[in-house]
């Protein structure tokens, strides 16, 4: 059965979308493009793609036979190319239809990978700085092709005219913009020149700029925007000269003098460039953007996604053939190719670290001094880097900052704490007792220290247990213990609210009156036990009760060698004994540098005031 034709306004008839061009331009400017400055990049990109198509049409033509010329004098901005040009049909299809790209034409669809642009909306970016776009083009596909003129306006209207071939003697395209008054920031001659160099310094086709006052050159008016090829594409007399040239380029483009440069070359995706090692420490987790070009055109200066997260010690400048840009062409499209590139570049960075470890200890030392955290994050997941660099990595230990290799030579048993505060509680006493303790509280450190026996089988690694430390503290003699029994009982009673036991030992240094041993896990277990008691009989009480273990107690260990402690244990006044025990607990808690609980802060204030009041009464 044949259905009758449906009138356009009849119910159920197909309709076409009506596009509000001003609204679309506003959308582009506020949500797709980061800045109006991208209009020049889009024009240059279209010109370069047209040149690529022209070379495909005339493969025998010299590489520099066709070029791009930019002109800006404050009243107009003009971009002219010697590319493949457009026919009248092309103009109607590609300039007047939003979203369609001439790069998708059948004859060049197979060569899409040769083009920078893929989305066909770039010309609209010109409406960010101008109300009218004038395009004059002549196709190179037909020798006697006429010239075609297209004028598009910001209100969505356009006109097309066919002109004699003499209107544009050579094939190619000229795009002319008359800037709006509010667009001067982006269209004045100096800015256009700067933007051209910014976006196009690595383009492979010749690009020149003219502001109407530039003296002519042998190749025509204008100064070259890209006078030299990329530094990695040049030849140098020696490897040293090449290395210095790449470092100088990295410093010029990225703004810092690199600690070293790593040359990047991935032929499978046509990627070349350099990674510059930052000379200073980077905050953990901070990722730098990288300067990425696609076929010579600058895509982004903030392309974080090209390297893995752990590689925050380098910044890259790279030019690639096969990476896909997003619709805004200001970042990279996340696909399998990008993932493979990221993995391959990560391997290049690992290779550089391995070479430095094997052949340049001085460079490796400077690198680790600045970026040991980045290497630690890599070593956790990379066995090869772990084997190469774990002995070289610095850690905070009871012998000061030391490498694990140095530390393991001195201490056959390496003890590691689970937190920074635990290390700070025990560091001085453990050092005096001859124990080798590593601070495992920093990111990655505890896990890496426990893997030390994989590299040094003779080393033993264990978590620091409070019993291990107390076992290395010397007991006092029986007479001293008995003489202090009354004071210790008073102290235990005063500190029962903190689930804290009190013991008397002798240890170094003498200047330390007390040591508070109280791990984070122990505090959490006591808090859970307390909540279970408070919630007894309820749902949460049952849950917490099921989780409850025997709550470990904190330990306040008093140092009998300390003169203040020897005086304190002889106090026979009960209230003063309790106050002195509270003061010793508060001082030990503060020295541990862990966060104080409200009750502990209150105890410290109260014990200080009580001791002060006692001293004043005694003086009076």
Coordinates of C-alpha atoms in Angstrom, one line a residue:
X1 CA 0.0 0.0 0.0
X2 CA 1.3 3.4 -0.9
X3 CA 0.9 6.1 1.7
X4 CA -0.2 9.6 0.5
X5 CA 2.2 12.4 0.7
X6 CA 1.9 14.4 3.9
X7 CA 1.7 18.1 3.8
X8 CA 4.4 19.9 5.8
X9 CA 1.8 21.3 8.3
X10 CA -0.4 18.3 8.4
X11 CA -0.6 16.3 11.7
X12 CA 2.3 13.8 11.9
X13 CA 4.3 15.5 9.2
X14 CA 8.1 15.5 9.4
X15 CA 9.5 18.8 10.4
X16 CA 13.0 20.2 10.5
X17 CA 14.8 21.8 13.5
X18 CA 14.9 25.5 13.6
X19 CA 18.4 26.7 14.7
X20 CA 18.8 29.9 16.7
X21 CA 22.3 30.8 15.5
X22 CA 22.9 33.4 18.1
X23 CA 21.9 31.0 20.8
X24 CA 24.2 28.4 19.3
X25 CA 27.1 30.8 19.3
X26 CA 26.4 31.7 22.9
X27 CA 26.4 28.0 23.7
X28 CA 29.8 27.5 22.0
X29 CA 31.4 30.5 23.7
X30 CA 30.2 29.6 27.2
X31 CA 30.3 25.8 27.2
X32 CA 32.4 24.4 24.3
X33 CA 35.3 26.8 23.8
X34 CA 37.4 28.1 26.6
X35 CA 38.0 31.5 25.1
X36 CA 37.1 33.5 21.9
X37 CA 40.7 33.2 20.9
X38 CA 40.0 29.8 19.5
X39 CA 38.5 31.4 16.4
X40 CA 42.0 31.9 14.9
X41 CA 42.9 28.3 15.7
X42 CA 39.8 27.1 13.9
X43 CA 40.5 29.2 10.8
X44 CA 44.2 28.0 10.7
X45 CA 43.0 24.5 11.2
X46 CA 40.6 24.6 8.3
X47 CA 43.3 26.2 6.2
X48 CA 45.8 23.4 7.0
X49 CA 43.3 20.7 6.4
X50 CA 42.6 22.3 3.0
X51 CA 46.3 22.2 2.2
X52 CA 46.4 18.5 3.2
X53 CA 43.6 17.8 0.8
X54 CA 45.5 19.8 -1.9
X55 CA 48.6 17.8 -1.5
X56 CA 46.6 14.6 -1.7
X57 CA 45.2 15.9 -5.0
X58 CA 48.6 16.9 -6.3
X59 CA 51.1 14.6 -4.5
X60 CA 54.0 15.6 -6.8
X61 CA 53.9 19.2 -5.6
X62 CA 56.8 20.3 -3.3
X63 CA 56.0 20.3 0.5
X64 CA 56.3 24.1 0.7
X65 CA 54.5 24.8 -2.6
X66 CA 51.3 25.7 -0.7
X67 CA 50.9 27.8 2.4
X68 CA 48.8 29.8 4.8
X69 CA 48.9 33.6 5.0
X70 CA 47.4 35.6 7.9
X71 CA 46.6 39.3 7.8
X72 CA 45.4 41.7 10.5
X73 CA 45.5 45.4 10.6
X74 CA 43.0 46.2 13.3
X75 CA 40.1 46.6 10.9
X76 CA 40.0 43.1 9.4
X77 CA 41.4 39.6 10.1
X78 CA 42.0 37.5 7.0
X79 CA 43.2 33.9 6.6
X80 CA 44.2 32.8 3.1
X81 CA 45.3 29.4 2.0
X82 CA 46.3 27.6 -1.2
X83 CA 44.3 24.6 -0.3
X84 CA 41.8 22.5 -2.2
X85 CA 39.1 25.1 -2.2
X86 CA 35.3 24.8 -2.4
X87 CA 32.8 24.5 -5.3
X88 CA 29.4 26.1 -5.1
X89 CA 27.9 22.7 -4.1
X90 CA 30.5 22.4 -1.4
X91 CA 29.6 25.8 0.0
X92 CA 25.9 24.9 0.2
X93 CA 26.7 21.6 1.8
X94 CA 29.4 22.5 4.2
X95 CA 29.2 26.2 5.0
X96 CA 25.5 26.5 5.2
X97 CA 24.8 23.2 7.0
X98 CA 25.7 23.4 10.7
X99 CA 27.5 20.3 12.0
X100 CA 28.6 18.9 8.6
X101 CA 32.3 18.8 7.8
X102 CA 33.9 19.0 4.4
X103 CA 36.4 16.5 5.7
X104 CA 33.6 13.9 5.4
X105 CA 33.2 14.3 1.7
X106 CA 33.3 10.9 0.0
X107 CA 36.5 11.6 -1.9
X108 CA 38.5 12.2 1.2
X109 CA 36.6 10.2 3.8
X110 CA 39.3 7.5 3.6
X111 CA 41.9 10.1 4.5
X112 CA 40.2 11.5 7.6
X113 CA 43.2 10.6 9.7
X114 CA 45.2 13.2 7.8
X115 CA 43.0 16.0 9.0
X116 CA 43.0 17.9 12.3
X117 CA 39.3 18.7 12.4
X118 CA 36.5 16.2 12.4
X119 CA 33.4 18.1 13.6
X120 CA 32.5 20.8 11.0
X121 CA 31.5 23.5 13.5
X122 CA 34.8 25.3 13.7
X123 CA 33.7 28.2 11.4
X124 CA 30.9 29.1 13.9
X125 CA 33.6 30.1 16.4
X126 CA 34.3 33.2 14.2
X127 CA 30.9 34.6 15.3
X128 CA 32.6 34.9 18.8
X129 CA 34.5 37.9 17.5
X130 CA 32.6 39.0 14.3
X131 CA 29.0 39.5 13.1
X132 CA 29.8 38.5 9.5
X133 CA 32.1 35.9 7.9
X134 CA 33.1 36.4 4.3
X135 CA 34.5 33.4 2.4
X136 CA 35.9 33.5 -1.1
X137 CA 37.0 30.2 -2.5
X138 CA 38.0 28.5 -5.7
X139 CA 38.2 24.7 -6.1
X140 CA 41.5 23.1 -7.3
X141 CA 39.6 20.0 -8.5
X142 CA 38.5 21.7 -11.7
X143 CA 41.1 23.8 -13.7
X144 CA 38.5 26.4 -14.8
X145 CA 36.4 26.4 -11.7
X146 CA 34.7 29.7 -10.9
X147 CA 35.2 31.5 -7.6
X148 CA 32.4 31.2 -5.0
X149 CA 31.6 33.9 -2.5
X150 CA 29.7 33.1 0.8
X151 CA 28.7 35.6 3.4
X152 CA 27.3 34.3 6.7
X153 CA 25.8 36.6 9.3
X154 CA 25.3 36.1 13.0
X155 CA 21.5 36.2 12.7
X156 CA 21.6 32.9 10.7
X157 CA 21.2 34.3 7.2
X158 CA 23.7 33.9 4.4
X159 CA 24.2 34.6 0.7
X160 CA 26.1 32.6 -2.0
X161 CA 27.3 34.1 -5.3
X162 CA 29.3 32.6 -8.2
X163 CA 32.0 34.9 -9.4
X164 CA 34.4 34.8 -12.4
X165 CA 37.6 32.8 -11.8
X166 CA 39.5 36.1 -12.0
X167 CA 37.9 37.1 -8.6
X168 CA 40.4 34.6 -7.1
X169 CA 43.2 33.8 -9.6
X170 CA 44.6 30.8 -7.7
X171 CA 42.7 27.9 -6.1
X172 CA 42.3 28.1 -2.3
X173 CA 40.1 29.9 0.2
X174 CA 40.2 33.3 1.9
X175 CA 38.2 33.9 5.0
X176 CA 37.7 37.6 6.1
X177 CA 36.3 38.8 9.4
X178 CA 35.3 42.3 10.3
X179 CA 35.7 42.3 14.1
X180 CA 33.1 43.7 16.4
X181 CA 34.1 46.6 18.6
X182 CA 34.1 44.4 21.7
X183 CA 36.5 41.8 20.2
X184 CA 39.5 44.1 19.9
X185 CA 41.3 42.1 22.6
X186 CA 41.4 39.1 20.3
X187 CA 41.7 40.7 16.8
X188 CA 44.3 43.5 17.1
X189 CA 47.4 42.7 15.0
X190 CA 49.9 41.9 17.8
X191 CA 47.4 39.5 19.4
X192 CA 46.6 37.8 16.1
X193 CA 50.3 37.3 15.5
X194 CA 50.8 36.0 19.1
X195 CA 47.9 33.6 18.7
X196 CA 49.2 32.3 15.4
X197 CA 52.5 31.5 16.9
X198 CA 50.9 30.0 20.0
X199 CA 48.7 27.6 18.0
X200 CA 50.7 27.1 14.9
X201 CA 54.4 27.1 15.8
X202 CA 54.8 23.4 15.0
X203 CA 52.6 23.2 11.8
X204 CA 54.3 21.5 8.9
X205 CA 52.9 23.8 6.2
X206 CA 54.4 27.4 5.9
X207 CA 52.4 30.0 7.7
X208 CA 53.1 33.8 7.5
X209 CA 51.7 36.8 9.2
X210 CA 51.3 40.4 7.9
X211 CA 50.0 43.4 9.7
X212 CA 50.2 45.7 6.7
X213 CA 53.5 47.2 7.8
X214 CA 55.8 44.1 7.5
X215 CA 58.5 44.3 4.9
X216 CA 58.2 41.7 2.2
X217 CA 60.3 38.6 2.1
X218 CA 61.5 36.5 -0.8
X219 CA 58.4 34.3 -0.3
X220 CA 56.0 37.2 -0.2
X221 CA 54.9 39.7 2.5
X222 CA 54.8 38.7 6.1
X223 CA 56.9 37.1 8.8
X224 CA 57.0 33.3 9.3
X225 CA 54.9 32.0 12.2
X226 CA 56.6 28.6 12.2
X227 CA 60.1 29.3 10.8
X228 CA 61.7 26.1 12.1
X229 CA 60.5 22.5 12.4
X230 CA 59.9 21.0 15.9
X231 CA 63.2 20.6 17.8
X232 CA 62.9 16.9 17.8
X233 CA 62.6 16.9 14.0
X234 CA 65.9 18.7 13.5
X235 CA 69.4 17.3 13.1
X236 CA 72.2 18.2 15.5
X237 CA 76.0 17.7 15.3
X238 CA 76.2 15.7 18.6
X239 CA 73.9 14.0 21.1
X240 CA 74.9 16.6 23.6
X241 CA 73.9 19.4 21.3
X242 CA 70.5 17.7 20.8
X243 CA 70.0 17.3 24.5
X244 CA 70.8 20.9 25.2
X245 CA 68.5 22.1 22.4
X246 CA 65.6 20.0 23.7
X247 CA 66.1 21.3 27.2
X248 CA 66.3 24.9 26.0
X249 CA 63.0 24.4 24.1
X250 CA 61.3 22.8 27.1
X251 CA 62.5 25.8 29.2
X252 CA 61.2 28.3 26.7
X253 CA 57.8 26.6 26.2
X254 CA 57.1 25.4 29.8
X255 CA 58.7 28.1 31.8
X256 CA 61.2 26.2 33.9
X257 CA 64.7 24.7 33.5
X258 CA 64.2 20.9 33.5
X259 CA 66.2 18.7 35.7
X260 CA 66.5 16.4 32.6
X261 CA 64.6 15.9 29.3
X262 CA 63.2 12.6 28.1
X263 CA 62.7 12.2 24.4
X264 CA 59.4 10.7 23.4
X265 CA 59.0 8.7 20.2
X266 CA 56.0 6.4 19.5
X267 CA 56.1 5.6 15.8
X268 CA 52.9 3.6 15.9
X269 CA 50.8 6.7 16.6
X270 CA 53.2 9.2 15.1
X271 CA 53.9 10.8 18.4
X272 CA 57.1 12.7 19.1
X273 CA 58.1 15.2 21.8
X274 CA 59.8 15.6 25.1
X275 CA 59.0 15.1 28.8
X276 CA 60.7 17.6 31.1
X277 CA 61.5 16.6 34.6
X278 CA 60.4 19.2 37.1
X279 CA 63.4 20.5 39.2
X280 CA 61.3 20.9 42.4
X281 CA 59.0 18.8 44.5
X282 CA 55.4 18.7 43.4
X283 CA 52.6 18.4 46.0
X284 CA 51.2 14.8 46.2
X285 CA 48.4 14.2 43.8
X286 CA 48.8 17.5 41.9
X287 CA 48.8 16.8 38.2
X288 CA 50.3 19.1 35.6
X289 CA 48.7 19.7 32.3
X290 CA 50.7 18.8 29.2
X291 CA 51.2 20.7 25.9
X292 CA 49.8 18.5 23.2
X293 CA 49.7 19.2 19.5
X294 CA 47.8 17.2 16.9
X295 CA 49.5 17.2 13.5
X296 CA 51.3 20.3 14.5
X297 CA 48.3 22.4 15.7
X298 CA 48.3 23.1 19.4
X299 CA 45.3 21.2 21.0
X300 CA 45.8 21.9 24.7
X301 CA 48.2 23.1 27.3
X302 CA 46.4 21.3 30.0
X303 CA 46.1 17.7 28.7
X304 CA 46.4 15.7 31.9
X305 CA 45.1 12.5 30.4
X306 CA 48.1 11.8 28.2
X307 CA 50.2 10.5 31.2
X308 CA 49.3 8.3 34.2
X309 CA 48.5 10.0 37.5
X310 CA 51.8 8.9 39.1
X311 CA 53.8 10.8 36.5
X312 CA 53.3 14.2 38.2
X313 CA 57.1 14.9 38.2
X314 CA 57.2 15.7 34.4
X315 CA 55.5 18.0 32.0
X316 CA 55.3 17.0 28.3
X317 CA 55.3 18.7 25.0
X318 CA 54.2 16.3 22.3
X319 CA 52.9 16.3 18.7
X320 CA 50.8 13.3 17.6
X321 CA 49.3 12.1 14.4
X322 CA 46.6 9.6 15.6
X323 CA 45.1 11.1 18.8
X324 CA 41.5 12.2 18.5
X325 CA 40.5 15.6 19.8
X326 CA 37.1 16.2 21.5
X327 CA 34.5 18.4 19.8
X328 CA 36.0 21.6 21.2
X329 CA 39.5 20.4 20.1
X330 CA 40.8 21.6 23.4
X331 CA 41.4 18.2 25.0
X332 CA 41.9 14.5 24.0
X333 CA 39.2 12.0 23.4
X334 CA 39.4 9.1 25.8
X335 CA 39.6 5.9 23.7
X336 CA 41.8 2.8 23.3
X337 CA 44.4 4.7 21.3
X338 CA 44.9 7.3 24.1
X339 CA 45.0 4.5 26.7
X340 CA 47.8 2.7 24.7
X341 CA 49.7 6.0 24.3
X342 CA 49.5 6.6 28.0
X343 CA 50.8 3.2 28.8
X344 CA 53.6 3.5 26.2
X345 CA 54.7 6.9 27.6
X346 CA 54.6 5.5 31.1
X347 CA 57.1 2.9 29.9
X348 CA 59.4 5.6 28.6
X349 CA 59.4 7.3 32.0
X350 CA 60.2 3.9 33.7
X351 CA 63.1 3.4 31.2
X352 CA 64.5 6.8 32.0
X353 CA 64.4 6.1 35.8
X354 CA 66.1 2.7 35.2
X355 CA 68.9 4.4 33.1
X356 CA 69.5 7.0 35.7
X357 CA 69.7 4.3 38.4
X358 CA 72.1 2.3 36.4
X359 CA 74.4 5.0 35.0
X360 CA 73.9 8.4 36.6
X361 CA 73.7 8.2 40.4
X362 CA 74.2 12.0 40.8
X363 CA 71.1 12.7 38.5
X364 CA 69.1 9.9 40.3
X365 CA 70.0 11.5 43.7
X366 CA 68.7 14.9 42.6
X367 CA 65.6 13.4 41.1
X368 CA 64.8 11.4 44.2
X369 CA 65.4 14.3 46.5
X370 CA 62.7 16.2 44.7
X371 CA 60.3 13.4 43.6
X372 CA 60.6 10.5 45.9
X373 CA 56.9 10.5 46.6
X374 CA 56.1 10.0 42.9
X375 CA 58.6 7.2 42.7
X376 CA 57.2 5.6 45.8
X377 CA 53.7 5.6 44.3
X378 CA 55.1 4.0 41.2
X379 CA 57.2 1.4 43.1
X380 CA 54.1 0.2 45.0
X381 CA 52.6 -1.1 41.7
X382 CA 55.8 -1.7 39.6
X383 CA 58.0 -4.6 40.7
X384 CA 60.8 -3.5 38.4
X385 CA 61.0 0.0 39.8
X386 CA 60.7 -1.5 43.3
X387 CA 63.7 -3.7 42.8
X388 CA 65.8 -0.9 41.2
X389 CA 64.9 2.0 43.5
X390 CA 63.6 0.9 46.9
X391 CA 67.1 0.8 48.4
X392 CA 67.6 4.4 47.2
X393 CA 64.4 5.9 48.5
X394 CA 64.6 8.1 51.6
X395 CA 62.5 7.4 54.7
X396 CA 62.1 9.0 58.1
X397 CA 63.8 6.8 60.6
X398 CA 65.1 6.8 64.1
X399 CA 68.5 7.4 62.5
X400 CA 67.2 10.5 60.7
X401 CA 66.3 10.6 57.0
X402 CA 68.0 7.6 55.5
X403 CA 67.6 5.2 52.6
X404 CA 66.4 1.7 53.4
X405 CA 69.7 0.3 52.1
X406 CA 71.7 2.4 54.7
X407 CA 69.2 1.6 57.5
X408 CA 69.0 -2.1 56.9
X409 CA 72.8 -2.3 57.1
X410 CA 72.6 -1.0 60.7
X411 CA 69.4 -2.7 61.8
X412 CA 68.9 -6.3 60.9
X413 CA 65.3 -6.0 62.2
X414 CA 63.5 -3.0 60.8
X415 CA 60.4 -2.0 62.8
X416 CA 57.8 0.2 61.1
X417 CA 55.0 2.2 62.7
X418 CA 51.5 2.4 61.3
X419 CA 51.1 6.2 61.8
X420 CA 53.2 9.4 62.0
X421 CA 52.0 10.0 65.6
X422 CA 53.1 6.6 66.7
X423 CA 56.5 7.2 65.3
X424 CA 56.8 10.6 67.0
X425 CA 55.7 9.0 70.3
X426 CA 58.5 6.4 70.3
X427 CA 61.3 7.8 68.1
X428 CA 63.6 9.2 70.8
X429 CA 63.2 6.3 73.2
X430 CA 63.5 3.7 70.5
X431 CA 66.6 5.3 69.1
X432 CA 68.2 5.4 72.6
X433 CA 67.3 1.7 73.1
X434 CA 69.0 0.8 69.8
X435 CA 65.8 -0.1 68.0
X436 CA 65.6 0.7 64.3
X437 CA 62.1 2.2 63.5
X438 CA 60.8 3.6 60.3
X439 CA 58.0 6.1 60.1
X440 CA 55.3 4.2 58.1
X441 CA 52.7 6.8 58.5
X442 CA 53.3 8.6 55.2
X443 CA 51.6 7.5 52.0
X444 CA 53.1 4.3 50.5
X445 CA 55.9 4.1 53.2
X446 CA 54.6 1.2 55.4
X447 CA 53.8 -0.9 52.3
X448 CA 57.1 -0.3 50.8
X449 CA 59.1 -1.0 53.9
X450 CA 57.4 -4.4 54.3
X451 CA 58.6 -5.3 50.8
X452 CA 62.3 -4.7 51.7
X453 CA 63.0 -8.4 52.2
X454 CA 62.2 -8.9 48.5
X455 CA 65.2 -6.8 47.7
X456 CA 67.4 -7.6 50.8
X457 CA 66.5 -11.1 51.9
X458 CA 68.6 -10.9 55.0
X459 CA 66.5 -8.0 56.4
X460 CA 63.6 -8.6 58.7
X461 CA 60.6 -6.2 58.8
X462 CA 57.9 -6.2 61.5
X463 CA 55.3 -3.8 62.6
X464 CA 56.2 -2.0 65.8
X465 CA 54.3 -3.4 68.7
X466 CA 54.0 -1.6 72.1
X467 CA 55.2 -4.8 73.8
X468 CA 58.4 -4.7 71.6
X469 CA 59.2 -1.2 72.8
X470 CA 58.4 -1.8 76.5
X471 CA 60.5 -5.0 76.4
X472 CA 63.5 -2.8 75.6
X473 CA 62.9 -0.5 78.6
X474 CA 64.8 -1.5 81.7
X475 CA 62.7 -2.4 84.8
X476 CA 63.5 -0.7 88.1
X477 CA 64.7 -2.7 91.1
X478 CA 62.2 -4.1 93.5
X479 CA 62.8 -1.6 96.3
X480 CA 62.2 1.3 94.0
X481 CA 59.0 -0.3 92.6
X482 CA 57.7 -0.9 96.2
X483 CA 58.5 2.7 97.2
X484 CA 56.6 4.1 94.2
X485 CA 53.6 1.7 94.6
X486 CA 51.4 4.2 96.4
X487 CA 52.1 6.9 93.8
X488 CA 51.5 4.5 90.9
X489 CA 48.1 3.5 92.4
X490 CA 47.1 7.1 92.7
X491 CA 48.2 7.8 89.1
X492 CA 46.3 4.7 87.7
X493 CA 43.2 5.9 89.5
X494 CA 43.6 9.5 88.1
X495 CA 44.1 8.2 84.6
X496 CA 41.5 5.4 84.6
X497 CA 39.1 7.7 82.7
X498 CA 41.5 7.4 79.7
X499 CA 41.9 3.6 80.0
X500 CA 45.5 4.2 80.8
X501 CA 47.8 2.0 82.8
X502 CA 50.9 3.5 84.5
X503 CA 54.3 1.8 84.8
X504 CA 57.8 2.8 86.1
X505 CA 60.8 2.0 84.0
X506 CA 64.3 3.4 83.2
X507 CA 65.2 4.5 79.7
X508 CA 67.1 7.1 77.7
X509 CA 67.1 9.9 77.1
X510 CA 67.0 11.1 80.7
X511 CA 65.3 14.3 79.7
X512 CA 62.1 12.4 78.8
X513 CA 60.0 12.2 81.9
X514 CA 57.3 9.9 80.4
X515 CA 56.3 8.0 77.3
X516 CA 52.7 7.5 76.3
X517 CA 52.2 4.3 74.2
X518 CA 48.7 4.5 72.7
X519 CA 48.1 3.4 69.1
X520 CA 45.3 4.7 66.9
X521 CA 43.9 1.2 66.7
X522 CA 43.8 0.9 70.5
X523 CA 42.0 4.2 70.8
X524 CA 39.5 3.2 68.2
X525 CA 38.8 -0.1 70.0
X526 CA 38.3 1.6 73.3
X527 CA 35.9 4.1 71.7
X528 CA 34.0 1.3 70.1
X529 CA 33.8 -0.6 73.5
X530 CA 32.6 2.6 75.2
X531 CA 29.8 3.1 72.6
X532 CA 28.8 -0.6 73.0
X533 CA 28.4 -0.1 76.8
X534 CA 26.4 3.1 76.3
X535 CA 24.2 1.5 73.7
X536 CA 23.8 -1.8 75.6
X537 CA 20.5 -3.5 74.7
X538 CA 19.9 -1.5 71.6
X539 CA 20.5 -2.4 67.9
X540 CA 23.7 -0.5 67.7
X541 CA 24.8 -1.9 71.0
X542 CA 24.4 -5.4 69.7
X543 CA 26.3 -4.6 66.5
X544 CA 29.1 -2.9 68.3
X545 CA 29.2 -5.7 70.9
X546 CA 29.6 -8.2 68.2
X547 CA 32.6 -6.3 66.9
X548 CA 34.1 -5.7 70.4
X549 CA 37.5 -7.2 71.2
X550 CA 39.4 -7.0 74.4
X551 CA 40.0 -3.2 74.6
X552 CA 43.8 -2.6 74.8
X553 CA 44.8 0.0 77.3
X554 CA 47.2 2.9 76.8
X555 CA 50.4 2.9 78.8
X556 CA 52.0 5.9 80.5
X557 CA 55.6 4.8 81.2
X558 CA 57.4 7.0 83.7
X559 CA 61.1 7.3 83.5
X560 CA 62.8 6.7 86.9
X561 CA 66.0 8.3 85.6
X562 CA 64.3 11.6 85.2
X563 CA 64.7 13.9 88.2
X564 CA 61.1 15.2 88.0
X565 CA 59.7 11.7 88.0
X566 CA 61.9 10.7 91.0
X567 CA 60.4 13.7 92.9
X568 CA 56.9 12.9 91.8
X569 CA 56.9 9.3 92.9
X570 CA 57.8 10.4 96.4
X571 CA 54.8 12.7 96.8
X572 CA 52.6 11.5 99.7
X573 CA 49.8 14.1 99.4
X574 CA 47.0 12.3 97.4
X575 CA 45.6 15.3 95.5
X576 CA 49.1 16.5 94.5
X577 CA 50.0 13.0 93.4
X578 CA 46.9 12.8 91.2
X579 CA 47.6 16.3 89.7
X580 CA 51.3 15.5 88.9
X581 CA 50.2 12.2 87.2
X582 CA 47.7 14.1 85.1
X583 CA 50.3 16.7 84.2
X584 CA 52.8 14.0 83.2
X585 CA 50.1 12.3 81.0
X586 CA 49.2 15.6 79.4
X587 CA 52.8 16.4 78.6
X588 CA 53.4 13.0 77.1
X589 CA 50.2 13.3 75.0
X590 CA 51.3 16.6 73.6
X591 CA 54.7 15.2 72.8
X592 CA 53.0 12.5 70.7
X593 CA 51.7 15.2 68.5
X594 CA 48.4 13.4 68.0
X595 CA 45.1 15.3 68.1
X596 CA 44.0 15.8 71.7
X597 CA 40.6 14.7 72.8
X598 CA 38.5 17.4 74.6
X599 CA 38.9 15.5 77.9
X600 CA 42.7 15.6 77.5
X601 CA 42.8 19.3 76.7
X602 CA 40.6 19.9 79.8
X603 CA 43.0 17.7 81.9
X604 CA 46.1 19.6 80.7
X605 CA 44.5 23.0 81.6
X606 CA 43.3 21.8 85.0
X607 CA 46.5 20.1 86.0
X608 CA 48.5 23.2 85.1
X609 CA 46.3 25.5 87.2
X610 CA 46.2 23.1 90.1
X611 CA 50.0 22.8 90.1
X612 CA 50.3 26.6 89.9
X613 CA 47.9 27.1 92.8
X614 CA 49.8 24.5 94.8
X615 CA 53.1 26.3 94.2
X616 CA 51.6 29.7 95.1
X617 CA 50.2 28.3 98.4
X618 CA 53.5 26.8 99.2
X619 CA 55.3 30.1 98.6
X620 CA 52.9 32.0 100.8

